[in-house]
């Protein structure tokens, strides 16, 4: 398995406590390079908390998260939030879409390339003077943005405000914006939420395409099992902040603990399952 | 399932609701109910008028206070309330809700045409305003037929442009970066005192002090920025307000340095790049073969502030198209998304604070060189509030809107001074000056009802792939502090 031999992300003994609440408890898992890893679990299982730890929005209480990128290994828990994307190249999308709704679609994608453009503009000094170095960099940035707009089918709406797009297009735009940062690892928080079946299928194609063409590894939180089972190579199941299963989609589908976590069990089996998962 | 953006759905529902309400209200109200309702209103008016209108304290013959009762006034007021309420109940009320329904519908459907008209307006208005601003002194001198006669108008122009510049400076912080700053006047004060102190202590010329004042103000902007960066919204507003007050109180109390409440006087006047505006032989008039006139300096000041304001505008427009400007606007739209894209929000906020403060500092040193005298009195909270009102009134982030608002906010009250003809309507004792702030408040309320997002609420995108379309104000975020 790729996640054992060539992991892009290793999460070891990750624990996140909020006061007395243990949201994530001693969680360890690996994401293979070029894999699509799905993080699933019932509501409140701690999936988004794991994402927030990986992407630097939370500082974990305990644990280590190492990212093996092209330019060496980064310990994510030690990087300040804004350098996680810039140095370690981990991008993310949000469960509730967070676009810059008053800016155009194109501007959204340019903001995503902020750090590279900032350097090209000499931290605004060259830019203010209107030197050609910055103009060239901006043109390249627009080209990259147009590439992703074409890839996500949004190029016709490039000059419209992002808040004016329909819901499905906003989801795609958020993915395009994250991809404009050229990530090694892309974390998608419920990318299929609110999409209709056809849009879900298109999303599958887009994600598979991103993996294939860009070599980006993906981690996704998803409740839509048609997406999870269809595209993921590796599934990690969380319940109450604890990993209860880890394996291929087929293994997960038949895992009794996963079924118990999602559907519950017959009354007479409760004691047996509790003993298995070590809940007592 | 049709994917619809929530904001486009909600107002339609509201409109439908309003129409329902209108339908309910337009049911013919019986005369009896109307009279009962009007009587109730009159009764409330009566109750309220007893403490407010009825009793009036006056000096009696012995010099002591006596209470005079004014029953006729109360009767007249109650009668007016009764009549108006009755009329509203019988005829007027039908118009109100139905108008509401129509207006909401317009807002939801015609966001684009409104945006387009605003955009066209901006493209025509910019060169027009620039032309008028450049030609203003010439036009005034020709119109008034003399240099000294036009002094009032050119002074007013200088004042307006100062506020235009301050508005543009604050627009970077409030309009672009979405950080509510209630203490902007602090940087204005820093700029003014920097020039005054450097010029009176070290004898440095204005042209050296101007950039130094800007840098010092930017420095103070960063100093203020550091502790307040974690704060958002109301908390940020309170801290910036406090900062403004701290600066003012330091200026009052550090008497050794600032002269305290007495201020700093005899600040060196502006020179024409080294040539003083004096009657001497090497003065401006003599050098250029003109007859000496004090107005030369005023006109020079006018063009000086015009250039300073235009520089502010140019730099802001440029910055908006650069990554830093886009990051400011992105910060206003969604700070968390900014973090997820690797934008260092701390530094981005600091640059916004510092850039805004720098222009405030430039304006401040201009203020000092123009007045020749400064004291802490000039930098009170009312100034901050006026500048903020200019930005909000103009439409946050809109350069031309802010300029228009500055002209309206500064010029409007001045215009009221000249409303002498109202005396013929309201009698000799009527002084429009006394009602200035009242009228002004009314105008502001009306503005906020009809154009709640400012004079120009549309946002112009900083870059376009094919066609540059303005963005309706309803999409644009207002910032969270």
CSV table of N, CA and C in Angstrom, one decimal, chain B residues 53-204:
chain,number,residue,atom,x,y,z
B,53,UNK,N,-43.8,69.8,26.7
B,53,UNK,CA,-44.2,71.1,26.1
B,53,UNK,C,-45.0,72.0,27.1
B,54,UNK,N,-45.8,71.3,27.9
B,54,UNK,CA,-46.7,72.1,28.7
B,54,UNK,C,-46.0,73.1,29.7
B,55,UNK,N,-45.1,72.5,30.4
B,55,UNK,CA,-44.5,73.4,31.5
B,55,UNK,C,-43.2,74.0,31.0
B,56,UNK,N,-43.1,75.3,31.3
B,56,UNK,CA,-41.9,76.0,30.9
B,56,UNK,C,-41.5,76.9,32.1
B,57,UNK,N,-40.2,76.8,32.4
B,57,UNK,CA,-39.8,77.7,33.5
B,57,UNK,C,-39.4,79.0,33.0
B,58,UNK,N,-39.8,80.1,33.7
B,58,UNK,CA,-39.5,81.4,33.2
B,58,UNK,C,-39.1,82.2,34.5
B,59,UNK,N,-38.4,83.3,34.2
B,59,UNK,CA,-38.1,84.2,35.4
B,59,UNK,C,-39.2,85.1,35.7
B,60,UNK,N,-39.6,85.0,37.0
B,60,UNK,CA,-40.7,85.9,37.4
B,60,UNK,C,-40.2,87.3,37.7
B,61,UNK,N,-41.1,88.1,38.2
B,61,UNK,CA,-40.7,89.5,38.4
B,61,UNK,C,-39.7,89.7,39.5
B,62,UNK,N,-39.7,88.7,40.5
B,62,UNK,CA,-38.8,88.8,41.6
B,62,UNK,C,-37.4,88.1,41.2
B,63,UNK,N,-37.4,87.6,40.0
B,63,UNK,CA,-36.1,86.9,39.7
B,63,UNK,C,-36.2,85.5,39.9
B,64,UNK,N,-37.2,85.0,40.6
B,64,UNK,CA,-37.3,83.6,40.9
B,64,UNK,C,-37.9,82.9,39.7
B,65,UNK,N,-37.8,81.5,39.6
B,65,UNK,CA,-38.3,80.8,38.5
B,65,UNK,C,-39.8,80.5,38.7
B,66,UNK,N,-40.6,80.7,37.7
B,66,UNK,CA,-42.0,80.4,37.8
B,66,UNK,C,-42.3,79.4,36.7
B,67,UNK,N,-43.3,78.6,36.9
B,67,UNK,CA,-43.8,77.7,35.8
B,67,UNK,C,-44.9,78.3,35.1
B,68,UNK,N,-44.7,78.4,33.7
B,68,UNK,CA,-45.8,78.9,32.9
B,68,UNK,C,-46.4,77.7,32.2
B,69,UNK,N,-47.7,77.7,32.1
B,69,UNK,CA,-48.4,76.5,31.4
B,69,UNK,C,-48.8,77.0,30.0
B,70,UNK,N,-48.5,76.1,29.1
B,70,UNK,CA,-48.8,76.5,27.7
B,70,UNK,C,-49.8,75.5,27.1
B,71,UNK,N,-51.1,75.6,27.5
B,71,UNK,CA,-52.1,74.7,27.1
B,71,UNK,C,-52.4,74.9,25.6
B,72,UNK,N,-52.4,76.1,25.0
B,72,UNK,CA,-52.8,76.2,23.6
B,72,UNK,C,-51.8,75.4,22.7
B,73,UNK,N,-50.5,75.5,23.1
B,73,UNK,CA,-49.5,74.8,22.3
B,73,UNK,C,-49.8,73.3,22.3
B,74,UNK,N,-50.1,72.8,23.5
B,74,UNK,CA,-50.3,71.3,23.6
B,74,UNK,C,-51.5,71.0,22.8
B,75,UNK,N,-52.6,71.8,22.8
B,75,UNK,CA,-53.8,71.6,22.1
B,75,UNK,C,-53.5,71.5,20.6
B,76,UNK,N,-52.7,72.5,20.1
B,76,UNK,CA,-52.4,72.5,18.7
B,76,UNK,C,-51.6,71.2,18.3
B,77,UNK,N,-50.6,70.8,19.1
B,77,UNK,CA,-49.8,69.7,18.8
B,77,UNK,C,-50.6,68.4,18.7
B,78,UNK,N,-51.5,68.3,19.7
B,78,UNK,CA,-52.4,67.1,19.8
B,78,UNK,C,-53.3,67.1,18.5
B,79,UNK,N,-53.8,68.2,18.2
B,79,UNK,CA,-54.7,68.3,17.0
B,79,UNK,C,-53.9,67.9,15.8
B,80,UNK,N,-52.7,68.3,15.6
B,80,UNK,CA,-51.9,68.0,14.4
B,80,UNK,C,-51.7,66.5,14.4
B,81,UNK,N,-51.3,65.9,15.5
B,81,UNK,CA,-51.1,64.4,15.6
B,81,UNK,C,-52.4,63.7,15.2
B,82,UNK,N,-53.5,64.2,15.7
B,82,UNK,CA,-54.8,63.5,15.5
B,82,UNK,C,-55.1,63.6,14.0
B,83,UNK,N,-54.9,64.8,13.4
B,83,UNK,CA,-55.3,65.0,12.0
B,83,UNK,C,-54.4,64.1,11.1
B,84,UNK,N,-53.1,64.1,11.4
B,84,UNK,CA,-52.1,63.4,10.5
B,84,UNK,C,-52.4,61.9,10.6
B,85,UNK,N,-52.6,61.5,11.8
B,85,UNK,CA,-52.8,60.0,12.0
B,85,UNK,C,-54.1,59.6,11.3
B,86,UNK,N,-55.1,60.4,11.4
B,86,UNK,CA,-56.4,60.1,10.8
B,86,UNK,C,-56.2,60.0,9.3
B,87,UNK,N,-55.5,61.0,8.8
B,87,UNK,CA,-55.3,61.1,7.3
B,87,UNK,C,-54.5,59.8,6.9
B,88,UNK,N,-53.5,59.5,7.7
B,88,UNK,CA,-52.6,58.3,7.3
B,88,UNK,C,-53.5,57.1,7.3
B,89,UNK,N,-54.3,57.0,8.3
B,89,UNK,CA,-55.1,55.8,8.5
B,89,UNK,C,-56.1,55.6,7.4
B,90,UNK,N,-56.7,56.8,6.9
B,90,UNK,CA,-57.7,56.7,5.9
B,90,UNK,C,-57.1,56.6,4.5
B,91,UNK,N,-56.1,57.4,4.2
B,91,UNK,CA,-55.6,57.4,2.8
B,91,UNK,C,-54.2,57.0,2.7
B,92,UNK,N,-53.3,57.5,3.6
B,92,UNK,CA,-51.9,57.4,3.3
B,92,UNK,C,-51.3,56.0,3.4
B,93,UNK,N,-51.8,55.2,4.4
B,93,UNK,CA,-51.1,54.0,4.8
B,93,UNK,C,-51.1,53.0,3.6
B,94,UNK,N,-52.0,53.2,2.7
B,94,UNK,CA,-52.0,52.3,1.6
B,94,UNK,C,-50.7,52.4,0.8
B,95,UNK,N,-50.3,53.6,0.6
B,95,UNK,CA,-49.1,53.9,-0.2
B,95,UNK,C,-47.8,53.2,0.4
B,96,UNK,N,-47.7,53.3,1.7
B,96,UNK,CA,-46.4,52.9,2.3
B,96,UNK,C,-46.0,51.5,2.0
B,97,UNK,N,-46.8,50.5,2.4
B,97,UNK,CA,-46.3,49.1,2.2
B,97,UNK,C,-46.2,48.7,0.8
B,98,UNK,N,-47.1,49.2,-0.1
B,98,UNK,CA,-47.0,48.8,-1.5
B,98,UNK,C,-45.7,49.4,-2.1
B,99,UNK,N,-45.3,50.6,-1.7
B,99,UNK,CA,-44.1,51.2,-2.2
B,99,UNK,C,-42.9,50.3,-1.8
B,100,UNK,N,-43.0,49.8,-0.5
B,100,UNK,CA,-42.0,49.0,0.0
B,100,UNK,C,-41.8,47.7,-0.8
B,101,UNK,N,-42.9,47.1,-1.2
B,101,UNK,CA,-42.8,45.9,-1.9
B,101,UNK,C,-42.1,46.1,-3.3
B,102,UNK,N,-42.5,47.2,-3.9
B,102,UNK,CA,-42.0,47.5,-5.3
B,102,UNK,C,-40.5,47.7,-5.1
B,103,UNK,N,-40.1,48.5,-4.1
B,103,UNK,CA,-38.7,48.9,-4.0
B,103,UNK,C,-37.9,47.6,-3.8
B,104,UNK,N,-38.3,46.7,-2.9
B,104,UNK,CA,-37.5,45.5,-2.7
B,104,UNK,C,-37.3,44.7,-4.0
B,105,UNK,N,-38.4,44.7,-4.8
B,105,UNK,CA,-38.3,43.9,-6.0
B,105,UNK,C,-37.2,44.5,-6.9
B,106,UNK,N,-37.2,45.8,-6.9
B,106,UNK,CA,-36.2,46.5,-7.8
B,106,UNK,C,-34.8,46.1,-7.3
B,107,UNK,N,-34.6,46.1,-6.0
B,107,UNK,CA,-33.3,45.8,-5.5
B,107,UNK,C,-32.9,44.4,-5.9
B,108,UNK,N,-33.8,43.4,-5.9
B,108,UNK,CA,-33.4,42.1,-6.2
B,108,UNK,C,-33.1,41.9,-7.7
B,109,UNK,N,-34.0,42.5,-8.5
B,109,UNK,CA,-33.8,42.2,-10.0
B,109,UNK,C,-32.9,43.1,-10.7
B,110,UNK,N,-32.8,44.4,-10.3
B,110,UNK,CA,-32.0,45.3,-11.1
B,110,UNK,C,-30.6,45.6,-10.5
B,111,UNK,N,-30.1,44.6,-9.8
B,111,UNK,CA,-28.7,44.8,-9.3
B,111,UNK,C,-27.7,45.2,-10.4
B,112,UNK,N,-27.9,44.5,-11.5
B,112,UNK,CA,-26.9,44.7,-12.6
B,112,UNK,C,-27.1,46.1,-13.3
B,113,UNK,N,-28.3,46.5,-13.7
B,113,UNK,CA,-28.4,47.8,-14.3
B,113,UNK,C,-27.9,48.9,-13.4
B,114,UNK,N,-28.2,48.8,-12.1
B,114,UNK,CA,-27.7,49.8,-11.1
B,114,UNK,C,-26.2,49.8,-11.1
B,115,UNK,N,-25.6,48.6,-11.1
B,115,UNK,CA,-24.2,48.6,-11.1
B,115,UNK,C,-23.6,49.2,-12.4
B,116,UNK,N,-24.2,49.0,-13.5
B,116,UNK,CA,-23.7,49.5,-14.8
B,116,UNK,C,-23.8,51.0,-14.8
B,117,UNK,N,-25.0,51.6,-14.3
B,117,UNK,CA,-25.1,53.0,-14.3
B,117,UNK,C,-24.1,53.7,-13.4
B,118,UNK,N,-23.8,53.0,-12.2
B,118,UNK,CA,-22.8,53.6,-11.3
B,118,UNK,C,-21.4,53.6,-12.0
B,119,UNK,N,-21.2,52.5,-12.7
B,119,UNK,CA,-19.9,52.4,-13.4
B,119,UNK,C,-19.7,53.5,-14.5
B,120,UNK,N,-20.8,53.7,-15.3
B,120,UNK,CA,-20.7,54.7,-16.3
B,120,UNK,C,-20.5,56.1,-15.7
B,121,UNK,N,-21.2,56.3,-14.5
B,121,UNK,CA,-21.1,57.5,-13.8
B,121,UNK,C,-19.7,57.8,-13.5
B,122,UNK,N,-19.0,56.8,-12.9
B,122,UNK,CA,-17.6,56.9,-12.5
B,122,UNK,C,-16.7,57.3,-13.6
B,123,UNK,N,-16.9,56.6,-14.8
B,123,UNK,CA,-16.0,56.9,-15.9
B,123,UNK,C,-16.2,58.3,-16.4
B,124,UNK,N,-17.4,58.8,-16.4
B,124,UNK,CA,-17.5,60.2,-16.9
B,124,UNK,C,-17.1,61.2,-15.8
B,125,UNK,N,-17.4,60.9,-14.6
B,125,UNK,CA,-17.2,61.8,-13.5
B,125,UNK,C,-15.7,62.1,-13.2
B,126,UNK,N,-14.9,61.0,-13.4
B,126,UNK,CA,-13.5,61.2,-13.0
B,126,UNK,C,-12.8,62.3,-13.7
B,127,UNK,N,-12.8,62.3,-15.0
B,127,UNK,CA,-12.2,63.4,-15.7
B,127,UNK,C,-12.8,64.8,-15.5
B,128,UNK,N,-14.2,64.7,-15.3
B,128,UNK,CA,-14.9,66.0,-15.1
B,128,UNK,C,-14.4,66.6,-13.8
B,129,UNK,N,-14.4,65.8,-12.7
B,129,UNK,CA,-14.0,66.3,-11.4
B,129,UNK,C,-12.6,66.8,-11.4
B,130,UNK,N,-11.7,66.0,-12.1
B,130,UNK,CA,-10.3,66.4,-12.2
B,130,UNK,C,-10.2,67.8,-12.8
B,131,UNK,N,-10.9,67.9,-14.0
B,131,UNK,CA,-10.9,69.2,-14.7
B,131,UNK,C,-11.3,70.3,-13.8
B,132,UNK,N,-12.5,70.1,-13.1
B,132,UNK,CA,-13.0,71.2,-12.3
B,132,UNK,C,-12.0,71.5,-11.2
B,133,UNK,N,-11.5,70.5,-10.6
B,133,UNK,CA,-10.5,70.7,-9.5
B,133,UNK,C,-9.3,71.5,-9.9
B,134,UNK,N,-8.8,71.2,-11.1
B,134,UNK,CA,-7.6,71.9,-11.5
B,134,UNK,C,-7.9,73.3,-11.9
B,135,UNK,N,-9.1,73.5,-12.5
B,135,UNK,CA,-9.4,74.9,-13.0
B,135,UNK,C,-10.1,75.7,-11.9
B,136,UNK,N,-10.4,75.1,-10.7
B,136,UNK,CA,-11.2,75.8,-9.7
B,136,UNK,C,-10.8,77.2,-9.4
B,137,UNK,N,-9.5,77.4,-9.0
B,137,UNK,CA,-9.0,78.7,-8.6
B,137,UNK,C,-9.2,79.7,-9.7
B,138,UNK,N,-8.9,79.3,-10.9
B,138,UNK,CA,-9.0,80.2,-12.1
B,138,UNK,C,-10.4,80.6,-12.3
B,139,UNK,N,-11.3,79.7,-12.2
B,139,UNK,CA,-12.7,79.9,-12.4
B,139,UNK,C,-13.2,80.9,-11.4
B,140,UNK,N,-12.8,80.6,-10.1
B,140,UNK,CA,-13.3,81.4,-9.0
B,140,UNK,C,-12.8,82.9,-9.2
B,141,UNK,N,-11.5,83.0,-9.5
B,141,UNK,CA,-10.9,84.3,-9.6
B,141,UNK,C,-11.6,85.1,-10.7
B,142,UNK,N,-11.8,84.4,-11.9
B,142,UNK,CA,-12.5,85.1,-13.0
B,142,UNK,C,-13.9,85.5,-12.6
B,143,UNK,N,-14.6,84.5,-11.9
B,143,UNK,CA,-16.0,84.8,-11.5
B,143,UNK,C,-16.1,85.9,-10.5
B,144,UNK,N,-15.2,85.9,-9.5
B,144,UNK,CA,-15.3,86.9,-8.5
B,144,UNK,C,-14.6,88.2,-8.8
B,145,UNK,N,-13.8,88.1,-9.9
B,145,UNK,CA,-13.2,89.3,-10.4
B,145,UNK,C,-12.1,89.9,-9.5
B,146,UNK,N,-11.3,89.0,-8.9
B,146,UNK,CA,-10.2,89.5,-8.1
B,146,UNK,C,-9.6,88.5,-7.2
B,147,UNK,N,-8.3,88.6,-6.8
B,147,UNK,CA,-7.7,87.6,-6.0
B,147,UNK,C,-8.3,87.6,-4.6
B,148,UNK,N,-8.3,88.8,-4.0
B,148,UNK,CA,-8.7,88.8,-2.6
B,148,UNK,C,-10.2,88.5,-2.4
B,149,UNK,N,-11.0,88.8,-3.4
B,149,UNK,CA,-12.5,88.5,-3.3
B,149,UNK,C,-12.7,87.0,-3.3
B,150,UNK,N,-11.8,86.2,-3.9
B,150,UNK,CA,-12.1,84.8,-4.1
B,150,UNK,C,-11.5,84.0,-2.9
B,151,UNK,N,-10.9,84.7,-1.9
B,151,UNK,CA,-10.3,84.0,-0.8
B,151,UNK,C,-11.1,83.0,-0.1
B,152,UNK,N,-12.4,83.4,0.2
B,152,UNK,CA,-13.3,82.5,0.9
B,152,UNK,C,-13.4,81.2,0.1
B,153,UNK,N,-13.6,81.3,-1.2
B,153,UNK,CA,-13.9,80.1,-2.0
B,153,UNK,C,-12.7,79.2,-2.1
B,154,UNK,N,-11.5,79.8,-2.3
B,154,UNK,CA,-10.3,79.0,-2.4
B,154,UNK,C,-10.0,78.3,-1.1
B,155,UNK,N,-10.2,79.0,0.0
B,155,UNK,CA,-10.0,78.4,1.3
B,155,UNK,C,-11.0,77.2,1.5
B,156,UNK,N,-12.2,77.4,1.0
B,156,UNK,CA,-13.2,76.3,1.1
B,156,UNK,C,-12.7,75.1,0.3
B,157,UNK,N,-12.1,75.4,-0.9
B,157,UNK,CA,-11.6,74.4,-1.8
B,157,UNK,C,-10.5,73.6,-1.1
B,158,UNK,N,-9.6,74.4,-0.4
B,158,UNK,CA,-8.5,73.7,0.3
B,158,UNK,C,-9.0,72.8,1.4
B,159,UNK,N,-10.0,73.3,2.1
B,159,UNK,CA,-10.6,72.5,3.2
B,159,UNK,C,-11.2,71.2,2.6
B,160,UNK,N,-12.0,71.4,1.5
B,160,UNK,CA,-12.6,70.2,0.9
B,160,UNK,C,-11.6,69.2,0.5
B,161,UNK,N,-10.5,69.7,-0.2
B,161,UNK,CA,-9.5,68.7,-0.7
B,161,UNK,C,-8.8,68.1,0.5
B,162,UNK,N,-8.6,68.8,1.6
B,162,UNK,CA,-8.0,68.1,2.8
B,162,UNK,C,-8.8,66.9,3.2
B,163,UNK,N,-10.1,67.2,3.2
B,163,UNK,CA,-11.0,66.0,3.7
B,163,UNK,C,-11.1,65.0,2.6
B,164,UNK,N,-11.0,65.3,1.3
B,164,UNK,CA,-10.9,64.3,0.3
B,164,UNK,C,-9.7,63.4,0.5
B,165,UNK,N,-8.6,64.1,0.8
B,165,UNK,CA,-7.4,63.3,1.0
B,165,UNK,C,-7.5,62.4,2.2
B,166,UNK,N,-8.0,63.0,3.3
B,166,UNK,CA,-8.2,62.2,4.6
B,166,UNK,C,-9.1,61.0,4.3
B,167,UNK,N,-10.2,61.3,3.6
B,167,UNK,CA,-11.2,60.3,3.3
B,167,UNK,C,-10.5,59.2,2.5
B,168,UNK,N,-9.7,59.5,1.5
B,168,UNK,CA,-9.0,58.5,0.7
B,168,UNK,C,-8.0,57.7,1.5
B,169,UNK,N,-7.4,58.4,2.4
B,169,UNK,CA,-6.4,57.7,3.3
B,169,UNK,C,-7.1,56.7,4.2
B,170,UNK,N,-8.2,57.1,4.8
B,170,UNK,CA,-9.0,56.2,5.6
B,170,UNK,C,-9.7,55.1,4.8
B,171,UNK,N,-10.0,55.4,3.6
B,171,UNK,CA,-10.6,54.5,2.7
B,171,UNK,C,-9.8,53.2,2.6
B,172,UNK,N,-8.5,53.4,2.6
B,172,UNK,CA,-7.6,52.2,2.5
B,172,UNK,C,-7.9,51.3,3.7
B,173,UNK,N,-8.0,51.8,4.9
B,173,UNK,CA,-8.1,51.0,6.1
B,173,UNK,C,-9.6,50.5,6.2
B,174,UNK,N,-10.5,51.4,6.0
B,174,UNK,CA,-11.9,51.0,6.3
B,174,UNK,C,-12.5,50.4,5.0
B,175,UNK,N,-12.4,51.1,3.9
B,175,UNK,CA,-13.0,50.6,2.7
B,175,UNK,C,-12.4,49.4,2.1
B,176,UNK,N,-11.1,49.4,2.0
B,176,UNK,CA,-10.5,48.2,1.3
B,176,UNK,C,-10.2,47.1,2.3
B,177,UNK,N,-9.5,47.4,3.4
B,177,UNK,CA,-9.2,46.3,4.3
B,177,UNK,C,-10.3,45.9,5.2
B,178,UNK,N,-11.3,46.8,5.3
B,178,UNK,CA,-12.5,46.5,6.2
B,178,UNK,C,-12.2,46.5,7.7
B,179,UNK,N,-11.2,47.3,8.1
B,179,UNK,CA,-10.9,47.5,9.5
B,179,UNK,C,-11.5,48.8,10.0
B,180,UNK,N,-12.4,48.7,10.9
B,180,UNK,CA,-13.1,49.9,11.4
B,180,UNK,C,-12.1,50.7,12.3
B,181,UNK,N,-11.7,51.9,11.8
B,181,UNK,CA,-10.8,52.7,12.5
B,181,UNK,C,-11.5,54.0,13.0
B,182,UNK,N,-11.7,54.2,14.3
B,182,UNK,CA,-12.4,55.4,14.8
B,182,UNK,C,-11.4,56.4,15.3
B,183,UNK,N,-10.1,56.1,15.1
B,183,UNK,CA,-9.1,57.0,15.7
B,183,UNK,C,-8.2,57.6,14.6
B,184,UNK,N,-8.7,57.7,13.4
B,184,UNK,CA,-7.8,58.1,12.3
B,184,UNK,C,-7.2,59.5,12.5
B,185,UNK,N,-7.9,60.3,13.3
B,185,UNK,CA,-7.4,61.7,13.5
B,185,UNK,C,-6.1,61.7,14.2
B,186,UNK,N,-5.8,60.6,14.9
B,186,UNK,CA,-4.5,60.5,15.6
B,186,UNK,C,-3.3,60.6,14.6
B,187,UNK,N,-3.5,60.0,13.5
B,187,UNK,CA,-2.4,60.1,12.5
B,187,UNK,C,-2.3,61.4,11.9
B,188,UNK,N,-3.4,62.1,11.7
B,188,UNK,CA,-3.5,63.4,11.2
B,188,UNK,C,-2.7,64.3,12.2
B,189,UNK,N,-3.0,64.1,13.5
B,189,UNK,CA,-2.3,64.9,14.6
B,189,UNK,C,-0.8,64.6,14.5
B,190,UNK,N,-0.4,63.3,14.4
B,190,UNK,CA,1.0,63.0,14.4
B,190,UNK,C,1.7,63.7,13.2
B,191,UNK,N,1.0,63.7,12.1
B,191,UNK,CA,1.6,64.4,10.9
B,191,UNK,C,1.8,65.9,11.2
B,192,UNK,N,0.7,66.5,11.7
B,192,UNK,CA,0.7,67.9,12.0
B,192,UNK,C,1.8,68.3,13.0
B,193,UNK,N,1.9,67.6,14.1
B,193,UNK,CA,2.8,67.9,15.2
B,193,UNK,C,4.3,67.5,14.7
B,194,UNK,N,4.4,66.5,13.8
B,194,UNK,CA,5.7,66.2,13.3
B,194,UNK,C,6.3,67.4,12.6
B,195,UNK,N,5.5,67.9,11.7
B,195,UNK,CA,5.9,69.1,10.9
B,195,UNK,C,6.2,70.2,11.8
B,196,UNK,N,5.2,70.5,12.7
B,196,UNK,CA,5.3,71.7,13.6
B,196,UNK,C,6.6,71.6,14.4
B,197,UNK,N,6.8,70.5,15.0
B,197,UNK,CA,8.0,70.4,15.9
B,197,UNK,C,9.3,70.3,15.2
B,198,UNK,N,9.3,69.6,14.1
B,198,UNK,CA,10.6,69.5,13.3
B,198,UNK,C,10.9,70.9,12.7
B,199,UNK,N,9.9,71.6,12.3
B,199,UNK,CA,10.2,72.9,11.7
B,199,UNK,C,10.5,74.0,12.7
B,200,UNK,N,9.8,74.0,13.9
B,200,UNK,CA,10.1,75.0,14.8
B,200,UNK,C,11.4,74.7,15.6
B,201,UNK,N,11.7,73.4,15.8
B,201,UNK,CA,12.9,73.1,16.6
B,201,UNK,C,14.2,73.0,15.8
B,202,UNK,N,14.1,72.4,14.7
B,202,UNK,CA,15.3,72.2,13.9
B,202,UNK,C,15.3,73.1,12.6
B,203,UNK,N,14.3,73.8,12.4
B,203,UNK,CA,14.2,74.7,11.3
B,203,UNK,C,14.3,74.0,9.9
B,204,UNK,N,13.7,72.7,9.9
B,204,UNK,CA,13.7,72.0,8.6
B,204,UNK,C,12.6,72.5,7.8
